[in-house]
CSV table of C-alpha atoms (C1' of nucleotides) in Angstrom, one decimal:
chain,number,residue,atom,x,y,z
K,38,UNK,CA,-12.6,-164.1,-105.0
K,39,UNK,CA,-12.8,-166.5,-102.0
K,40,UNK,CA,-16.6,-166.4,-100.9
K,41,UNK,CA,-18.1,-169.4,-98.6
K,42,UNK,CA,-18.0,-172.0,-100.6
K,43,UNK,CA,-13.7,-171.4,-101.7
K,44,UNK,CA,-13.3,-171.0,-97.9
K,45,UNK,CA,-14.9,-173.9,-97.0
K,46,UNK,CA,-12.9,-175.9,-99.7
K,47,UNK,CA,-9.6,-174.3,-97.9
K,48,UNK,CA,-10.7,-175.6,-94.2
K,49,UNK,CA,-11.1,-179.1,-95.5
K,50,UNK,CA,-7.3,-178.9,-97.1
K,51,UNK,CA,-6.2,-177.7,-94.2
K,52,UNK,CA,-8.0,-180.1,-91.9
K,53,UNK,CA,-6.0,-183.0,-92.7
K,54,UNK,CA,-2.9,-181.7,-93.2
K,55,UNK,CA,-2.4,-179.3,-90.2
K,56,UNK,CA,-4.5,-180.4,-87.3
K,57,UNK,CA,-2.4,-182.4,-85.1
K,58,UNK,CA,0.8,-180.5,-85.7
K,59,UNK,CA,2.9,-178.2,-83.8
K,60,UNK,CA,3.9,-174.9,-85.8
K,61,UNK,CA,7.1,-174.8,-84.9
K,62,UNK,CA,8.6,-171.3,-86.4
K,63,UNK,CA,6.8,-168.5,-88.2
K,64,UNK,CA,8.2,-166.2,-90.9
K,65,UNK,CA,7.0,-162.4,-91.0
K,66,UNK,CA,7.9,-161.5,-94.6
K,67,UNK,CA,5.5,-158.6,-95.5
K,68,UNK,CA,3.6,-157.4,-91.8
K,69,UNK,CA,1.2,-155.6,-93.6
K,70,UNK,CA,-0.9,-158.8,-93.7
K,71,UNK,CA,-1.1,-158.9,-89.8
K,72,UNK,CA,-3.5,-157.1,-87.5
K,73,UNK,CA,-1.9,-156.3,-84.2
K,74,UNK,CA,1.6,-156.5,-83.2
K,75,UNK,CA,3.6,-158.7,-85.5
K,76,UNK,CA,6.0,-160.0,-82.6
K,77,UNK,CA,3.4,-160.6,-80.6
K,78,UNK,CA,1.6,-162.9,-83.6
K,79,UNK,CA,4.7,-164.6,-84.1
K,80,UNK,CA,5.1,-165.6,-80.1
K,81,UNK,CA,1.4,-166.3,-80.0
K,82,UNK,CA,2.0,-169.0,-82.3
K,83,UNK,CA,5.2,-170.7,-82.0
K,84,UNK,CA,4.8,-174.1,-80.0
K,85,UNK,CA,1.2,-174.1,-80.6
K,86,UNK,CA,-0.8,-177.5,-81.7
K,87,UNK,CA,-3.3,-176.7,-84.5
K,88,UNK,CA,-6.7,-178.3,-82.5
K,89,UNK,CA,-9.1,-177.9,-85.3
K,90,UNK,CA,-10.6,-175.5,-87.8
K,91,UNK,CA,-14.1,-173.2,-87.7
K,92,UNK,CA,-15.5,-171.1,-90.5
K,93,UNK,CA,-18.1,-168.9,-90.6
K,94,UNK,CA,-19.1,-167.0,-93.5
K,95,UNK,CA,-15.5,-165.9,-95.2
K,96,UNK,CA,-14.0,-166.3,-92.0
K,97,UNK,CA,-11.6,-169.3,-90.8
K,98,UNK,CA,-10.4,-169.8,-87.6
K,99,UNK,CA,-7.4,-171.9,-87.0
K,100,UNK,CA,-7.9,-173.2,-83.4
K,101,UNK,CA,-4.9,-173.7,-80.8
K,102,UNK,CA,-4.0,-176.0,-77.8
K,103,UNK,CA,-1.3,-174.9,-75.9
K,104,UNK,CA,0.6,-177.4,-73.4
K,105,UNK,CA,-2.4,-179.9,-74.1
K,106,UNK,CA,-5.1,-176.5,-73.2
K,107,UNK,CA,-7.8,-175.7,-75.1
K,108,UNK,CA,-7.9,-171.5,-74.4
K,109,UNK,CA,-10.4,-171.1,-77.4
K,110,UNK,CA,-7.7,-168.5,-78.8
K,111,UNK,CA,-6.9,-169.0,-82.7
K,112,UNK,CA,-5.4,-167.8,-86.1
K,113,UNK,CA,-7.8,-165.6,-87.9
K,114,UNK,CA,-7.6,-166.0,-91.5
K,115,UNK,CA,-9.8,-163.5,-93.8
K,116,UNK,CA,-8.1,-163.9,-97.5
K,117,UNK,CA,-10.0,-161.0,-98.8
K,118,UNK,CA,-9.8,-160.7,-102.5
K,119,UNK,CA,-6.8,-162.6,-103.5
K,120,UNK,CA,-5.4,-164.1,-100.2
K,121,UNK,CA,-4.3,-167.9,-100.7
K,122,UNK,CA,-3.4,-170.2,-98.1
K,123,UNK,CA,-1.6,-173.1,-99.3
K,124,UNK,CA,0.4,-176.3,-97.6
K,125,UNK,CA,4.3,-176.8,-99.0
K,126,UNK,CA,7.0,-178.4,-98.9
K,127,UNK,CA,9.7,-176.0,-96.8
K,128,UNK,CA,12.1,-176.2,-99.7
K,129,UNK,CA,9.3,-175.5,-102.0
K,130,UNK,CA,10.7,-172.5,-104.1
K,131,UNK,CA,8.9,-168.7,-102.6
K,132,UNK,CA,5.8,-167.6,-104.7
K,133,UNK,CA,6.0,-164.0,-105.3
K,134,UNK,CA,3.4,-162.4,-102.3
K,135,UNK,CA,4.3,-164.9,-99.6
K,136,UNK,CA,3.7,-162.9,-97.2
K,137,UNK,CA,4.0,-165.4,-93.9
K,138,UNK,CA,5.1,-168.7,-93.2
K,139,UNK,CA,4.3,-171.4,-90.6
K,140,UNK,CA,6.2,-174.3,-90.0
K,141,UNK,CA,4.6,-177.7,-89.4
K,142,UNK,CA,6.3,-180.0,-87.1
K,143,UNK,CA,7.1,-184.0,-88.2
K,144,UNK,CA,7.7,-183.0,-92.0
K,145,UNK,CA,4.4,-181.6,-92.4
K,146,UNK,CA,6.1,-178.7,-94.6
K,147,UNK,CA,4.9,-175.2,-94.1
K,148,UNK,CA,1.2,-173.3,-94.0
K,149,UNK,CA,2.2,-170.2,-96.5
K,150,UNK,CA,-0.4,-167.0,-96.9
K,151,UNK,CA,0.1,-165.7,-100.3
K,152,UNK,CA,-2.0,-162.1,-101.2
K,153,UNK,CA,-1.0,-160.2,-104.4
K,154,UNK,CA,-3.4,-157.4,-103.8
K,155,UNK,CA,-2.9,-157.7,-99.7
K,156,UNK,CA,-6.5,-157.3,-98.9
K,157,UNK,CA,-6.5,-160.2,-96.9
K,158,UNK,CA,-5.7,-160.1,-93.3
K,159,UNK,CA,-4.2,-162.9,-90.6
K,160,UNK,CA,-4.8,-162.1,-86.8
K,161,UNK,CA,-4.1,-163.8,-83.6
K,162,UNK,CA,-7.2,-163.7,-81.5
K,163,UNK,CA,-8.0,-164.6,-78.0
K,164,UNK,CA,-11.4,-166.6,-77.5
K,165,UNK,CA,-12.9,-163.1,-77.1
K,166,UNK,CA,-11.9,-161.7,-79.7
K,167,UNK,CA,-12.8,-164.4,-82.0
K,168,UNK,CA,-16.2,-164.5,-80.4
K,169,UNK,CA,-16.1,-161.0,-80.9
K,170,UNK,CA,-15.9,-161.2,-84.6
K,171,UNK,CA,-17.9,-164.3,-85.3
K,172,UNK,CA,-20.8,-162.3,-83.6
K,173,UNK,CA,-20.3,-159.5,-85.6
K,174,UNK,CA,-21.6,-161.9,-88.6
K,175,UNK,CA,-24.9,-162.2,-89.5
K,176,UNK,CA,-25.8,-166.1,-89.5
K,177,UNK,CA,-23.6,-168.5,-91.8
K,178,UNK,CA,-25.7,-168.7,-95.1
K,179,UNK,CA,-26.0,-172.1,-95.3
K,180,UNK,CA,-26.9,-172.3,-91.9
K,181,UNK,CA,-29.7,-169.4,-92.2
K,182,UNK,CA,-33.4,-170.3,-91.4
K,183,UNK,CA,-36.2,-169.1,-93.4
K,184,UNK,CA,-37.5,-167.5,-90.6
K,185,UNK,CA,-33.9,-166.2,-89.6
K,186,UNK,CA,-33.7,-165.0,-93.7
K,187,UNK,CA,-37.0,-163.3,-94.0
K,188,UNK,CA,-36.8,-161.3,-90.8
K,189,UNK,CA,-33.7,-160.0,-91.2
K,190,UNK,CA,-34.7,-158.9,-94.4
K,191,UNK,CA,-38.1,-156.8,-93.3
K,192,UNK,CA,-37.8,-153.0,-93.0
K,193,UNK,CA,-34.3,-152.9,-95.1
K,194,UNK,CA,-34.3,-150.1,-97.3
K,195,UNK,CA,-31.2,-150.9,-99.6
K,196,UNK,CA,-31.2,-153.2,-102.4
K,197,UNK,CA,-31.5,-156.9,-102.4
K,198,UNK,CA,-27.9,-157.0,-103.8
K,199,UNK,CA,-26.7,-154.5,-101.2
K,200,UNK,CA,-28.4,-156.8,-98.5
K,201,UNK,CA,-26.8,-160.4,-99.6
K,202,UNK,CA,-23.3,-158.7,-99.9
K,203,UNK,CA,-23.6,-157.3,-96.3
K,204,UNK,CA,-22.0,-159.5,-93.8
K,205,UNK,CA,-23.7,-158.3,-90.8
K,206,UNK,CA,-27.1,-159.7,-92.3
K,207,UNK,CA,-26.2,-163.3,-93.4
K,208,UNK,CA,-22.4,-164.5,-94.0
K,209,UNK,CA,-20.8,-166.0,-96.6
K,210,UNK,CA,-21.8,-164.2,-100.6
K,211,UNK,CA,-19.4,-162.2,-102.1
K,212,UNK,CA,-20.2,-160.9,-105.8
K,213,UNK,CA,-20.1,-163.8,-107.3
K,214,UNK,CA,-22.5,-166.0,-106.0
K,215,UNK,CA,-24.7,-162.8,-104.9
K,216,UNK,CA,-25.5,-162.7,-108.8
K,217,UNK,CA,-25.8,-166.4,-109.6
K,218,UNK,CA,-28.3,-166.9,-106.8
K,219,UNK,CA,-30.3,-163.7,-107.5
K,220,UNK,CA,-30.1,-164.8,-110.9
K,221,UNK,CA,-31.5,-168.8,-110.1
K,222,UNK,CA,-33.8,-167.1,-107.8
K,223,UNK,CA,-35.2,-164.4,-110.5
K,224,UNK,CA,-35.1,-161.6,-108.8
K,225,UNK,CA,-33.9,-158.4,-110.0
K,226,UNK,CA,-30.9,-157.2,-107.7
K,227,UNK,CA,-32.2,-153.8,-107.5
K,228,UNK,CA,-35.2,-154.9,-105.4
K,229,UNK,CA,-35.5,-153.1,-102.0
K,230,UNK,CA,-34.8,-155.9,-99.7
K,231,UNK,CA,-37.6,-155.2,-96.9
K,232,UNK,CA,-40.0,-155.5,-100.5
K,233,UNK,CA,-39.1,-158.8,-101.3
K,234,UNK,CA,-42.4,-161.3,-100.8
K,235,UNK,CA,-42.4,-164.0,-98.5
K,236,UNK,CA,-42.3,-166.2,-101.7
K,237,UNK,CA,-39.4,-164.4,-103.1
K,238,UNK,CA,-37.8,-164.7,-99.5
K,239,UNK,CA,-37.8,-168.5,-99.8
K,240,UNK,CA,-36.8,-168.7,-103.4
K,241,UNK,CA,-33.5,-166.8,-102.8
K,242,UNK,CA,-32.6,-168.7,-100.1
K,243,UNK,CA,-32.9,-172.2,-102.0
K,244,UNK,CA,-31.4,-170.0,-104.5
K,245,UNK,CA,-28.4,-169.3,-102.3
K,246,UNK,CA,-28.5,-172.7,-100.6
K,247,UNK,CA,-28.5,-174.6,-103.9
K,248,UNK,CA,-25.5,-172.0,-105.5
K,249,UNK,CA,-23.5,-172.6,-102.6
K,250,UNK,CA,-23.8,-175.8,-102.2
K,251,UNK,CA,-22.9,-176.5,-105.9
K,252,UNK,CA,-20.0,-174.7,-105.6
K,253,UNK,CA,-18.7,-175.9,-102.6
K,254,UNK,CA,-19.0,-179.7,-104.1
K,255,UNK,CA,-17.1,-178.1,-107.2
K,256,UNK,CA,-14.2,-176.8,-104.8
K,257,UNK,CA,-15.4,-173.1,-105.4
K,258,UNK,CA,-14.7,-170.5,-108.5
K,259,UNK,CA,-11.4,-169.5,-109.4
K,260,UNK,CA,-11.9,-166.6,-111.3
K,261,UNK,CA,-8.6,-164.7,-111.1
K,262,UNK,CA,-6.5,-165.7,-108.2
K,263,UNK,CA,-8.1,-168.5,-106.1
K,264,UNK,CA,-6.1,-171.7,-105.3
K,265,UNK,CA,-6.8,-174.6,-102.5
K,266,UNK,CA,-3.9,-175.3,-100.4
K,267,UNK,CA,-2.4,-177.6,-103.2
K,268,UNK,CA,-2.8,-174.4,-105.6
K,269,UNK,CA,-5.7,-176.3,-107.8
K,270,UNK,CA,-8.1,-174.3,-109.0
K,271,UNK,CA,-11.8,-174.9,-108.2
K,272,UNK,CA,-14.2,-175.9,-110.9
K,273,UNK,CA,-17.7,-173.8,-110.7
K,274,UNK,CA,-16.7,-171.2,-113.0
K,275,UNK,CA,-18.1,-173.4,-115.9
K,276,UNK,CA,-21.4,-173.2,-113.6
K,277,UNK,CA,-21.3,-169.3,-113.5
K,278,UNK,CA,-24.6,-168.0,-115.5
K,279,UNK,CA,-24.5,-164.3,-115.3
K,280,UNK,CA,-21.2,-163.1,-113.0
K,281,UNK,CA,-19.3,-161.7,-115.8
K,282,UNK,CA,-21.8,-162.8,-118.5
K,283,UNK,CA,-22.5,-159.1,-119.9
K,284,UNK,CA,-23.8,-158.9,-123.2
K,285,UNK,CA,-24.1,-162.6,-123.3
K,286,UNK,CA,-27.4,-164.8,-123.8
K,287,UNK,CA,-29.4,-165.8,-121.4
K,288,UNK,CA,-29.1,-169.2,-120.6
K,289,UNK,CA,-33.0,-169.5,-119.9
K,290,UNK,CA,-34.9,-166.8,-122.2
K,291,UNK,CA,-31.7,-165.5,-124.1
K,292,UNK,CA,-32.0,-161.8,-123.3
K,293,UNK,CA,-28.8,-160.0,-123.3
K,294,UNK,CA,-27.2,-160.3,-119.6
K,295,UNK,CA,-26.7,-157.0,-118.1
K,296,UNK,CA,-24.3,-155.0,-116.3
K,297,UNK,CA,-25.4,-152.3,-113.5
K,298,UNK,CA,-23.5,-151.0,-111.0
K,299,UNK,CA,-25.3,-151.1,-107.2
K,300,UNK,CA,-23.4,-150.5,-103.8
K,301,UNK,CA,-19.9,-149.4,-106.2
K,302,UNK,CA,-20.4,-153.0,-107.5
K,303,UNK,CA,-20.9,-154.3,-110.6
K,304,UNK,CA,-24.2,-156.7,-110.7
K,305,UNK,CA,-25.1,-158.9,-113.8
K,306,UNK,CA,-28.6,-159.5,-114.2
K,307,UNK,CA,-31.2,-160.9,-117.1
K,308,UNK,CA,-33.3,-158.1,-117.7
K,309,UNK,CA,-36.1,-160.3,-118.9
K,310,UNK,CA,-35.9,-163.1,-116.3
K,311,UNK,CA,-35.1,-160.9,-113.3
K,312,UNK,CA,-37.9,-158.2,-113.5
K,313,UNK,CA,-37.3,-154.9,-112.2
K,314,UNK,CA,-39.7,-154.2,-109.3
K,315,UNK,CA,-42.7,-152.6,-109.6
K,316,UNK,CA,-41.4,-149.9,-107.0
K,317,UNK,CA,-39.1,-147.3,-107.6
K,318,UNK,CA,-35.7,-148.4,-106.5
K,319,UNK,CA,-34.4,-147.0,-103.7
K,320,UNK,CA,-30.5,-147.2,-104.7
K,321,UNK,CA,-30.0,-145.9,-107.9
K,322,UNK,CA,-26.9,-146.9,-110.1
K,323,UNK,CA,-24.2,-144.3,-109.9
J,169,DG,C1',-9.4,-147.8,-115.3
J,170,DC,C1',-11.5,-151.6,-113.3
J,171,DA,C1',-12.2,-155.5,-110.1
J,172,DA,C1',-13.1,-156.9,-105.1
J,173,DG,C1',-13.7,-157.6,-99.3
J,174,DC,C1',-13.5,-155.1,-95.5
J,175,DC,C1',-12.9,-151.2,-92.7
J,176,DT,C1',-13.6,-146.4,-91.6
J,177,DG,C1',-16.1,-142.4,-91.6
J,178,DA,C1',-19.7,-139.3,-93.1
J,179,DC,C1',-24.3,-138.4,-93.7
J,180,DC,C1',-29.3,-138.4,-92.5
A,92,DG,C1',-28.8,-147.1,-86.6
A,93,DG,C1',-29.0,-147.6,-91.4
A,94,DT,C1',-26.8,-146.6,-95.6
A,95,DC,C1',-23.3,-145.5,-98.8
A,96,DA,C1',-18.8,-143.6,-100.5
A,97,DG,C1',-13.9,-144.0,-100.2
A,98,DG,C1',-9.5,-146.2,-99.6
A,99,DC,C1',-6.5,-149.8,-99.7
A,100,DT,C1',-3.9,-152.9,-103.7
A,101,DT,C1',-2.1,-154.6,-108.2
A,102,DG,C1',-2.7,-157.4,-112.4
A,103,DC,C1',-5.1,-157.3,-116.4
DNA sequence: GCAAGCCTGACC
DNA sequence: GGTCAGGCTTGC
């Protein structure tokens, strides 16, 4: 499940292996994966010199010069759940769920987007609409204040699980690392957010900060589908200490790690070193 | 049947 | 506006 720190290990493949070039031609295979007109993607593209990359949160922005102009318009890239974008050689043989391919100029080989489950998305984006979207984000969690973290959290209602998987409110967590940093930070996940405590604020961030940072030194988790853009795997799942621990011990106290479902999610917790809170929670597991 | 990110839409 | 359910998708 690419989450920041799996994204952030794709931008710096990428980096040196595509910025410079020209993409030369681009392959539709499966249009499903593009938002907007498909012909109008492929035109938007073709000729253009790959200027540099930008990510915030889950979402990577490939940025374009055309004819030696910056216009700030770019390739969106959100892999969603299984999305892959790797660097091949063209005569590489075709993964099954190659969706698109983009061909680099001076023997650079290709930029392929691979997406069993096709939850991922590609779109070609004006500086506007890129701007657009990036404000639609709340701040880039490892670029998040304290102050920035505790004030967005006052007067939520939903769960602190609900609140670190929301996008709008800070970028980057998926499920994963949503757990493990609730889980460093020992807090229970079903904790209204707006009743967290000024000291619980600051440990989750650290929490956060400290999870993501790990994991984004360990080239991110792959815990089904995830590949860099030389199709390695990443090397924090050894690191996971509750995400898909059920019924396992505790790596601190020993308790049983449990399994509740909040938000249509599943969330693993230690029951005894993630308290419940005192008050009644406001989202109840289905 | 479950897992997940993200979008849409319904509800209060 | 805040919040949550549903739908998409396919390999396990």
């Amino acid at each position: 499940m690419p989450e920041l720190p799996e994204v952030e290990t794709v931008l710096r493949g990428l980096e040196p292996r595509a910025v410079g070039r020209r993409i030369t031609g681009v392959e539709i295979i499966n249009r499903g994966v593009i938002i907007g007109d498909p012909v109008s993607f492929q035109k938007h593209l073709t000729g253009r010199l790959v200027a540099g990359l930008r990510r915030k949160g889950k979402a990577l922005a490939i940025n374009l010069v055309a004819n030696g102009a910056i216009h700030g318009d770019c390739l969106l890239v959100r892999l969603g759940m299984t999305g892959q974008v790797v660097v091949t050689r063209r005569d590489a043989p075709l993964l099954p769920h190659t969706h698109v391919r983009m061909i680099l100029n001076r023997g650079a080989g290709e930029i392929r987007y691979r997406d069993s489950r096709r939850f991922g998305r590609l779109r070609y984006c004006t500086r506007e609409e890129v701007e657009k979207v990036f404000e639609s984000l709340g701040p880039d969690a490892l670029e998040m204040t304290e102050k920035q973290f505790r004030d967005s959290l006052h007067g939520r209602h939903g769960s602190i699980k609900a609140w670190l998987l929301n996008q709008q409110m800070l970028a980057g967590l998926g499920n994963i690392y949503a757990d493990e940093a609730l889980f460093e930070a020992r807090i229970h996940p079903q904790t209204p957010a707006g009743k967290a405590t000024d000291r619980q604020a600051g440990a989750l961030l650290r929490a956060v900060r400290q999870v993501l940072r790990q994991a984004v030194a360990l080239q991110g988790t792959s815990f089904r589908d995830y590949v860099d853009i030389e199709g390695r795997p990443g090397n924090f799942l050894p690191q996971l200490r509750v995400y898909q621990k059920t019924g396992e011990p505790c790596v601190r106290c020993g308790a049983a790690i449990r399994r509740i479902i909040i938000c249509g999610r599943s969330s693993h917790f230690c029951p005894r070193c993630q308290r419940r809170p005192r008050h009644r929670p406001v989202q109840i597991a289905s």
